[in-house]
Short mmCIF file of C-alpha atoms in Angstrom, two decimals:
data_model
loop_
_atom_site.label_atom_id
_atom_site.label_comp_id
_atom_site.label_asym_id
_atom_site.label_seq_id
_atom_site.Cartn_x
_atom_site.Cartn_y
_atom_site.Cartn_z
CA UNK A 82 13.21 -2.73 52.15
CA UNK A 83 13.92 0.36 50.30
CA UNK A 84 14.95 3.30 52.58
CA UNK A 85 12.74 6.54 52.59
CA UNK A 86 15.33 8.22 50.58
CA UNK A 87 15.17 5.48 48.07
CA UNK A 88 11.43 5.42 47.96
CA UNK A 89 11.36 9.49 47.05
CA UNK A 90 14.13 8.73 44.16
CA UNK A 91 12.06 5.77 42.69
CA UNK A 92 9.06 8.22 42.81
CA UNK A 93 10.83 10.51 40.85
CA UNK A 94 12.11 8.16 38.90
CA UNK A 95 8.64 6.64 37.96
CA UNK A 96 7.26 9.62 35.74
CA UNK A 97 10.28 8.67 33.27
CA UNK A 98 7.70 5.55 32.44
CA UNK A 99 5.89 7.89 30.61
CA UNK A 100 7.20 8.34 27.13
CA UNK A 101 6.00 12.03 26.79
CA UNK A 102 7.54 13.04 30.28
CA UNK A 103 9.49 16.02 30.09
CA UNK A 104 11.29 17.49 33.32
CA UNK A 105 10.74 20.88 34.60
CA UNK A 106 14.22 22.04 33.28
CA UNK A 107 12.56 21.44 29.64
CA UNK A 108 14.74 18.20 29.62
CA UNK A 109 12.74 15.42 27.71
CA UNK A 110 14.28 11.96 29.56
CA UNK A 111 14.73 8.02 28.28
CA UNK A 112 11.68 6.36 28.60
CA UNK A 113 12.26 3.94 31.91
CA UNK A 114 11.88 0.04 30.46
CA UNK A 115 12.08 -3.53 31.89
CA UNK A 116 15.90 -4.09 32.42
CA UNK A 117 17.10 -0.44 32.95
CA UNK A 118 19.21 -0.07 36.15
CA UNK A 119 18.31 2.93 38.44
CA UNK A 120 21.14 3.91 40.69
CA UNK A 121 19.96 4.67 44.32
CA UNK A 122 21.35 5.00 47.81
CA UNK A 123 23.33 1.71 48.77
CA UNK A 124 22.29 -0.48 45.86
CA UNK A 125 21.06 -0.23 42.22
CA UNK A 126 17.79 -1.41 41.56
CA UNK A 127 16.67 -3.07 38.53
CA UNK A 128 13.54 -2.29 36.73
CA UNK A 129 11.52 -5.53 36.55
CA UNK A 130 8.31 -4.17 35.02
CA UNK A 131 6.49 -1.03 33.99
CA UNK A 132 2.63 -0.09 33.13
CA UNK A 133 1.81 3.02 31.23
CA UNK A 134 -1.87 2.42 31.41
CA UNK A 135 -5.37 3.97 31.17
CA UNK A 136 -6.50 7.17 33.16
CA UNK A 137 -2.73 8.68 32.94
CA UNK A 138 -1.54 5.84 35.28
CA UNK A 139 2.31 4.87 35.16
CA UNK A 140 3.94 2.53 37.73
CA UNK A 141 7.20 0.01 37.74
CA UNK A 142 8.41 -2.60 40.05
CA UNK A 143 11.93 -2.70 40.90
CA UNK A 144 14.34 -4.93 43.02
CA UNK A 145 17.31 -4.10 44.56
CA UNK A 146 20.67 -5.79 42.92
CA UNK A 147 22.66 -7.76 45.51
CA UNK A 148 25.68 -9.57 44.81
CA UNK A 149 24.97 -8.64 41.06
CA UNK A 150 21.35 -10.38 40.98
CA UNK A 151 18.05 -8.77 41.57
CA UNK A 152 16.53 -9.73 44.95
CA UNK A 153 13.43 -11.04 44.21
CA UNK A 154 12.35 -11.32 47.53
CA UNK A 155 12.68 -7.47 48.15
CA UNK A 156 10.36 -6.23 45.20
CA UNK A 157 8.90 -2.64 45.48
CA UNK A 158 5.93 -1.13 43.30
CA UNK A 159 5.68 2.46 42.72
CA UNK A 160 3.03 4.63 41.04
CA UNK A 161 3.62 7.97 39.57
CA UNK A 162 1.96 11.11 40.78
CA UNK A 163 0.12 13.80 38.80
CA UNK A 164 1.86 15.27 35.81
CA UNK A 165 0.57 18.09 35.04
CA UNK A 166 0.73 17.97 31.36
CA UNK A 167 -0.99 15.08 30.95
CA UNK A 168 -4.55 15.87 30.47
CA UNK A 169 -5.63 11.98 31.32
CA UNK A 170 -3.50 12.61 34.63
CA UNK A 171 -5.44 16.04 35.59
CA UNK A 172 -8.83 14.44 34.63
CA UNK A 173 -7.87 11.36 37.16
CA UNK A 174 -6.63 13.95 39.76
CA UNK A 175 -10.08 15.74 39.57
CA UNK A 176 -12.02 12.97 40.09
CA UNK A 177 -9.73 11.67 42.70
CA UNK A 178 -11.12 14.34 44.91
CA UNK A 179 -14.73 12.71 45.39
CA UNK A 180 -15.10 10.07 47.62
CA UNK A 181 -14.82 7.38 45.51
CA UNK A 182 -11.10 8.27 44.87
CA UNK A 183 -8.74 8.37 41.94
CA UNK A 184 -9.83 5.97 39.16
CA UNK A 185 -6.10 5.72 39.04
CA UNK A 186 -6.33 3.22 41.93
CA UNK A 187 -8.34 0.60 39.88
CA UNK A 188 -5.53 0.41 37.04
CA UNK A 189 -2.78 0.04 40.24
CA UNK A 190 -4.76 -2.45 41.83
CA UNK A 191 -4.96 -4.75 38.28
CA UNK A 192 -1.45 -3.73 37.86
CA UNK A 193 -0.07 -4.99 41.13
CA UNK A 194 -2.53 -8.12 41.33
CA UNK A 195 -1.05 -9.41 37.78
CA UNK A 196 2.48 -8.83 39.50
CA UNK A 197 1.54 -11.11 42.00
CA UNK A 198 -0.18 -13.60 39.98
CA UNK A 199 2.69 -13.73 37.11
CA UNK A 200 5.54 -14.08 39.49
CA UNK A 201 5.35 -16.55 42.35
CA UNK A 202 8.96 -16.28 42.70
CA UNK A 203 8.69 -12.45 43.77
CA UNK A 204 7.65 -11.08 47.24
CA UNK A 205 6.40 -7.48 47.01
CA UNK A 206 7.14 -6.15 50.18
CA UNK A 207 6.74 -2.73 49.70
CA UNK A 208 4.71 0.04 47.79
CA UNK A 209 5.02 3.53 47.40
CA UNK A 210 3.48 6.62 45.90
CA UNK A 211 3.48 10.51 45.69
CA UNK A 212 0.76 13.19 45.82
CA UNK A 213 -2.37 11.69 43.95
CA UNK A 214 -0.84 8.35 43.60
CA UNK A 215 -1.08 8.12 47.45
CA UNK A 216 -4.40 5.69 46.32
CA UNK A 217 -1.59 3.27 46.37
CA UNK A 218 -2.41 2.90 50.12
CA UNK A 219 -5.60 1.42 48.96
CA UNK A 220 -3.56 -1.41 46.97
CA UNK A 221 -1.19 -1.80 50.28
CA UNK A 222 -4.48 -2.07 52.29
CA UNK A 223 -6.22 -4.95 49.74
CA UNK A 224 -2.86 -7.10 49.18
CA UNK A 225 -1.93 -6.48 52.77
CA UNK A 226 1.69 -5.27 51.71
CA UNK A 227 3.28 -2.16 53.62
CA UNK A 228 3.10 1.21 51.93
CA UNK A 229 4.75 4.48 52.27
CA UNK A 230 3.48 7.85 50.52
CA UNK A 231 4.57 11.29 50.37
CA UNK A 232 2.72 14.46 50.64
CA UNK A 233 -0.38 11.82 50.01
CA UNK A 234 -3.90 13.34 49.38
CA UNK A 235 -6.12 10.23 49.69
CA UNK A 236 -9.93 9.57 50.05
CA UNK A 237 -9.77 7.31 52.74
CA UNK A 238 -13.37 6.72 52.37
CA UNK A 239 -12.57 4.97 49.00
CA UNK A 240 -11.46 1.97 51.10
CA UNK A 241 -13.51 -1.21 51.13
CA UNK A 242 -15.02 -2.42 54.25
CA UNK A 243 -12.32 -5.49 54.50
CA UNK A 244 -9.17 -2.80 53.47
CA UNK A 245 -10.93 -0.58 56.12
CA UNK A 246 -10.36 -3.09 58.70
CA UNK A 247 -6.98 -4.25 57.96
CA UNK A 248 -5.76 -0.60 58.05
CA UNK A 249 -7.47 0.32 61.14
CA UNK A 250 -5.74 -2.84 62.62
CA UNK A 251 -2.45 -2.32 61.28
CA UNK A 252 -1.66 1.39 61.07
CA UNK A 253 1.93 0.51 61.34
CA UNK A 254 2.21 -0.75 57.56
CA UNK A 255 1.43 2.46 56.29
CA UNK A 256 2.79 5.71 56.12
CA UNK A 257 1.74 8.94 54.83
CA UNK A 258 4.28 11.64 55.28
CA UNK A 259 2.26 15.58 55.12
CA UNK A 260 3.33 18.66 56.03
CA UNK A 261 0.85 20.49 57.81
CA UNK A 262 0.35 23.51 56.07
CA UNK A 263 0.61 21.82 52.34
CA UNK A 264 -2.33 23.52 50.36
CA UNK A 265 -2.31 21.06 47.42
CA UNK A 266 -3.25 18.03 50.01
CA UNK A 267 -5.69 20.31 51.87
CA UNK A 268 -7.83 21.33 48.82
CA UNK A 269 -7.81 17.92 47.51
CA UNK A 270 -8.87 15.94 49.99
CA UNK A 271 -9.69 18.33 52.84
CA UNK A 272 -8.37 15.59 55.47
CA UNK A 273 -6.80 18.11 57.76
CA UNK A 274 -5.88 17.30 61.03
CA UNK A 275 -9.25 18.42 62.05
CA UNK A 276 -10.97 17.17 58.91
CA UNK A 277 -13.86 14.81 57.69
CA UNK A 278 -11.92 11.61 57.39
CA UNK A 279 -10.42 9.39 59.36
CA UNK A 280 -6.77 8.52 58.36
CA UNK A 281 -6.63 5.32 60.67
CA UNK A 282 -3.19 6.54 62.01
CA UNK A 283 -1.14 6.45 58.97
CA UNK A 284 -0.62 9.99 58.53
CA UNK A 285 2.53 11.50 59.85
CA UNK A 286 1.92 15.15 60.37
CA UNK A 287 5.26 17.33 60.14
CA UNK A 288 5.65 21.21 60.21
CA UNK A 289 6.29 22.83 56.78
CA UNK A 290 4.14 23.81 54.01
CA UNK A 291 5.81 22.19 50.79
CA UNK A 292 4.26 19.80 48.41
CA UNK A 293 7.13 19.25 46.60
CA UNK A 294 8.67 15.51 46.42
CA UNK A 295 12.28 16.86 46.87
CA UNK A 296 11.40 19.15 50.16
CA UNK A 297 11.95 16.07 52.53
CA UNK A 298 15.21 15.76 54.25
CA UNK A 299 16.86 12.35 55.57
CA UNK A 300 19.07 10.83 57.58
CA UNK A 301 22.49 10.22 56.42
CA UNK A 302 23.24 6.68 57.86
CA UNK A 303 19.78 5.16 58.04
CA UNK A 304 18.08 6.82 54.81
CA UNK A 305 15.13 7.58 56.98
CA UNK A 306 12.95 10.57 56.81
CA UNK A 307 14.25 13.02 59.02
CA UNK A 308 11.76 14.90 61.29
CA UNK A 309 13.20 18.05 62.99
CA UNK A 310 13.28 18.18 66.60
CA UNK A 311 10.39 20.77 67.36
CA UNK A 312 7.35 20.49 69.77
CA UNK A 313 5.12 20.55 66.51
CA UNK A 314 6.61 17.26 65.24
CA UNK A 315 6.57 15.44 68.47
CA UNK A 316 3.43 13.46 67.57
CA UNK A 317 4.63 12.68 64.36
CA UNK A 318 8.17 11.55 65.21
CA UNK A 319 6.47 9.25 67.87
CA UNK A 320 4.07 7.88 65.09
CA UNK A 321 7.25 7.39 62.62
CA UNK A 322 9.48 5.65 65.36
CA UNK A 323 6.22 3.17 66.58
CA UNK A 324 5.68 2.47 62.52
CA UNK A 325 9.30 1.56 62.04
CA UNK A 326 9.57 -0.63 65.42
CA UNK A 327 6.62 -2.54 64.30
CA UNK A 328 7.71 -2.91 60.84
CA UNK A 329 11.34 -4.48 62.30
CA UNK A 330 9.40 -6.48 64.63
CA UNK A 331 7.27 -8.17 61.65
CA UNK A 332 10.53 -8.55 59.94
CA UNK A 333 12.29 -10.31 62.93
CA UNK A 334 9.49 -12.58 63.17
CA UNK A 335 9.70 -13.32 59.43
CA UNK A 336 13.58 -14.07 60.00
CA UNK A 337 12.43 -16.50 62.95
CA UNK A 338 9.90 -18.46 60.92
CA UNK A 339 12.67 -18.94 57.87
CA UNK A 340 14.91 -20.22 60.49
CA UNK A 341 12.56 -22.83 62.09
CA UNK A 342 11.82 -23.88 58.52
CA UNK A 343 15.52 -24.44 57.99
CA UNK A 344 16.31 -26.34 61.09
CA UNK A 345 12.93 -28.34 60.58
CA UNK A 346 14.64 -29.34 56.47
CA UNK A 347 16.04 -32.63 57.76
CA UNK A 348 12.62 -33.98 59.00
CA UNK A 349 11.46 -35.42 62.36
CA UNK A 350 10.80 -32.25 63.91
CA UNK A 351 12.83 -29.68 66.49
CA UNK A 352 14.76 -30.96 69.29
CA UNK A 353 14.48 -29.84 72.55
CA UNK A 354 17.56 -27.33 72.20
CA UNK A 355 15.81 -25.98 68.99
CA UNK A 356 12.68 -25.29 70.45
CA UNK A 357 14.35 -23.39 73.57
CA UNK A 358 16.68 -21.69 71.01
CA UNK A 359 13.47 -20.30 68.99
CA UNK A 360 11.46 -19.40 72.17
CA UNK A 361 14.26 -17.68 73.49
CA UNK A 362 14.76 -16.02 70.72
CA UNK A 363 11.07 -14.73 70.20
CA UNK A 364 11.30 -13.55 73.97
CA UNK A 365 14.58 -11.58 73.09
CA UNK A 366 12.79 -10.32 70.23
CA UNK A 367 9.55 -9.38 72.51
CA UNK A 368 11.97 -7.66 75.07
CA UNK A 369 13.77 -5.93 72.56
CA UNK A 370 10.65 -4.50 71.26
CA UNK A 371 8.75 -3.22 74.11
CA UNK A 372 12.37 -2.07 75.28
CA UNK A 373 12.53 0.16 71.87
CA UNK A 374 8.75 1.08 72.28
CA UNK A 375 9.39 2.29 76.03
CA UNK A 376 12.68 3.87 75.04
CA UNK A 377 10.74 6.06 72.37
CA UNK A 378 8.08 6.98 74.86
CA UNK A 379 10.40 7.52 77.43
CA UNK A 380 12.36 10.37 74.96
CA UNK A 381 9.30 12.10 74.68
CA UNK A 382 8.15 11.87 78.24
CA UNK A 383 11.60 13.56 79.41
CA UNK A 384 11.61 15.89 77.22
CA UNK A 385 8.39 17.14 78.17
CA UNK A 386 9.72 16.53 81.87
CA UNK A 387 12.58 18.70 81.31
CA UNK A 388 10.53 21.49 79.74
CA UNK A 389 8.28 21.74 82.32
CA UNK A 390 11.21 22.41 84.58
CA UNK A 391 12.53 24.93 82.49
CA UNK A 392 8.93 26.46 82.44
CA UNK A 393 8.82 26.44 86.04
CA UNK A 394 12.23 28.41 86.42
CA UNK A 395 11.04 30.78 83.78
CA UNK A 396 7.64 31.31 85.97
CA UNK A 397 9.90 32.22 88.95
CA UNK A 398 12.05 34.50 87.18
CA UNK A 399 8.76 36.51 85.62
CA UNK A 400 7.37 36.52 88.95
CA UNK A 401 10.55 38.26 90.23
CA UNK A 402 10.42 40.63 87.82
CA UNK A 403 7.08 41.47 87.81
CA UNK A 404 7.07 41.86 91.76
CA UNK A 405 10.75 44.13 90.99
CA UNK A 406 8.52 46.52 88.76
CA UNK A 407 5.51 46.89 91.41
CA UNK A 408 7.54 47.12 94.85
CA UNK A 409 10.92 49.31 93.69
CA UNK A 410 11.36 50.16 97.54
CA UNK A 411 11.98 47.09 98.78
CA UNK A 412 15.25 45.31 98.81
CA UNK A 413 15.70 41.75 97.19
CA UNK A 414 15.32 40.00 100.18
CA UNK A 415 12.54 41.96 101.09
CA UNK A 416 10.58 41.48 98.10
CA UNK A 417 11.23 37.53 98.49
CA UNK A 418 10.07 37.69 102.02
CA UNK A 419 6.93 39.37 100.75
CA UNK A 420 6.04 36.65 98.22
CA UNK A 421 6.71 33.84 100.46
CA UNK A 422 4.18 35.44 102.85
CA UNK A 423 1.61 34.55 100.15
CA UNK A 424 3.32 31.24 99.23
CA UNK A 425 5.30 32.35 96.32
CA UNK A 426 8.60 31.02 97.06
CA UNK A 427 11.50 29.60 95.00
CA UNK A 428 11.25 26.04 96.34
CA UNK A 429 7.36 26.56 95.62
CA UNK A 430 7.35 27.23 92.21
CA UNK A 431 10.75 25.71 91.22
CA UNK A 432 12.26 23.27 93.35
CA UNK A 433 9.15 21.34 94.36
CA UNK A 434 8.06 20.71 90.39
CA UNK A 435 11.83 19.92 89.66
CA UNK A 436 11.92 17.18 92.21
CA UNK A 437 8.69 15.90 90.78
CA UNK A 438 9.95 15.93 87.57
CA UNK A 439 13.31 14.62 88.27
CA UNK A 440 11.88 11.64 89.94
CA UNK A 441 9.64 10.81 86.68
CA UNK A 442 12.83 10.98 84.71
CA UNK A 443 14.81 8.76 87.22
CA UNK A 444 12.13 6.04 87.13
CA UNK A 445 11.78 6.17 83.50
CA UNK A 446 15.61 5.17 83.31
CA UNK A 447 15.52 2.57 85.92
CA UNK A 448 12.55 0.74 83.95
CA UNK A 449 15.00 1.10 80.93
CA UNK A 450 17.73 -0.58 83.05
CA UNK A 451 15.35 -3.38 83.67
CA UNK A 452 14.85 -4.18 80.12
CA UNK A 453 18.59 -3.98 79.14
CA UNK A 454 19.37 -6.37 82.09
CA UNK A 455 16.62 -8.67 81.13
CA UNK A 456 17.92 -8.56 77.37
CA UNK A 457 21.57 -9.39 78.35
CA UNK A 458 19.98 -12.39 80.63
CA UNK A 459 18.51 -14.05 77.58
CA UNK A 460 21.42 -13.43 75.32
CA UNK A 461 23.84 -14.94 77.90
CA UNK A 462 21.62 -18.08 78.01
CA UNK A 463 21.24 -18.26 74.21
CA UNK A 464 24.89 -18.19 73.69
CA UNK A 465 25.63 -20.76 76.47
CA UNK A 466 23.19 -23.03 74.84
CA UNK A 467 24.59 -22.54 71.48
CA UNK A 468 28.17 -23.19 72.71
CA UNK A 469 27.14 -26.49 74.15
CA UNK A 470 25.36 -27.89 71.33
CA UNK A 471 27.65 -28.24 68.28
CA UNK A 472 25.17 -29.48 66.23
CA UNK A 473 22.76 -26.39 66.82
CA UNK A 474 25.57 -24.14 66.41
CA UNK A 475 26.29 -25.79 62.90
CA UNK A 476 22.70 -25.38 61.76
CA UNK A 477 22.80 -21.69 62.82
CA UNK A 478 25.67 -20.82 60.50
CA UNK A 479 24.81 -19.12 57.16
#
């Protein structure tokens, strides 16, 4: 799947499907057409299809070029956001503020549906959009395709009951990165953190006030959208981490299904060792996924505990400062004795909370060690079985 960084670049490129598109610097770009190559991140992407449709809709389907050939098992479809110089685009944006959502959504549904029907050798495994084209979330829910949008304003009430049900049950397949003080999203769908529409767990709220596509930053190694380490971003970071965890889990399950199909191609079903191998791989996947989820929660919890320890120390120091300002005639020890008489001691304010929270931190780390031990045990058994079963080892070779 394309990384967040590559998706942002694709959302920038897709405007050029419009033959009349002119960039902010006044330069008119060459219109993107099928067969064009787009240089992105770790891969070049080949444009497989474009759509310049009604209501100002522009969309395209692309695939990464792997070993010189487009990988049709990793097709991404992207829809363009609002182009202010296009009157049809602006009209669609105005209509998109209503509960029924943008009329471009219907064009997007038709486009993706046609791509699926007309290209049985493709696997469309990702959709993306920006701003108004967050309606691609509806398309993702309709066709059950993972979808990531940026600064997306979207009328979640425009979902059909079936689409809403799928999104509710599978929020990990949908990511809508929004900055908390982005006025464009606020005034277009009113879906603020305390607004009138449920986002079904899809919005990743991040500190900031920009609506620009280029306002996001990314991890250099993974290409994943970077969320700064601040208290206001902690919830968004957890949602992002859990979404990627579940997406990775489903990807691994798909790979196990493919492996199972490979092992049974010779007919006659699975051997005893093959069944054990697949069961162990599933167990290992479950353990590793559980550990990753626990580590995510643990990291957040430890941060809370450590902040609490720091706060306890700050409270004690503030207590001392306040006491000194009120009873300057006493020595430091006499002042502490006076505080102790009313139960305000360093042990009670700092020592006891620190001990309590440190125990919580130690317990969390012990649980992580148990996950790691179980993972190593399963891996050891898998390796031992593969080494003794030469036929199985041969089948597992790529």
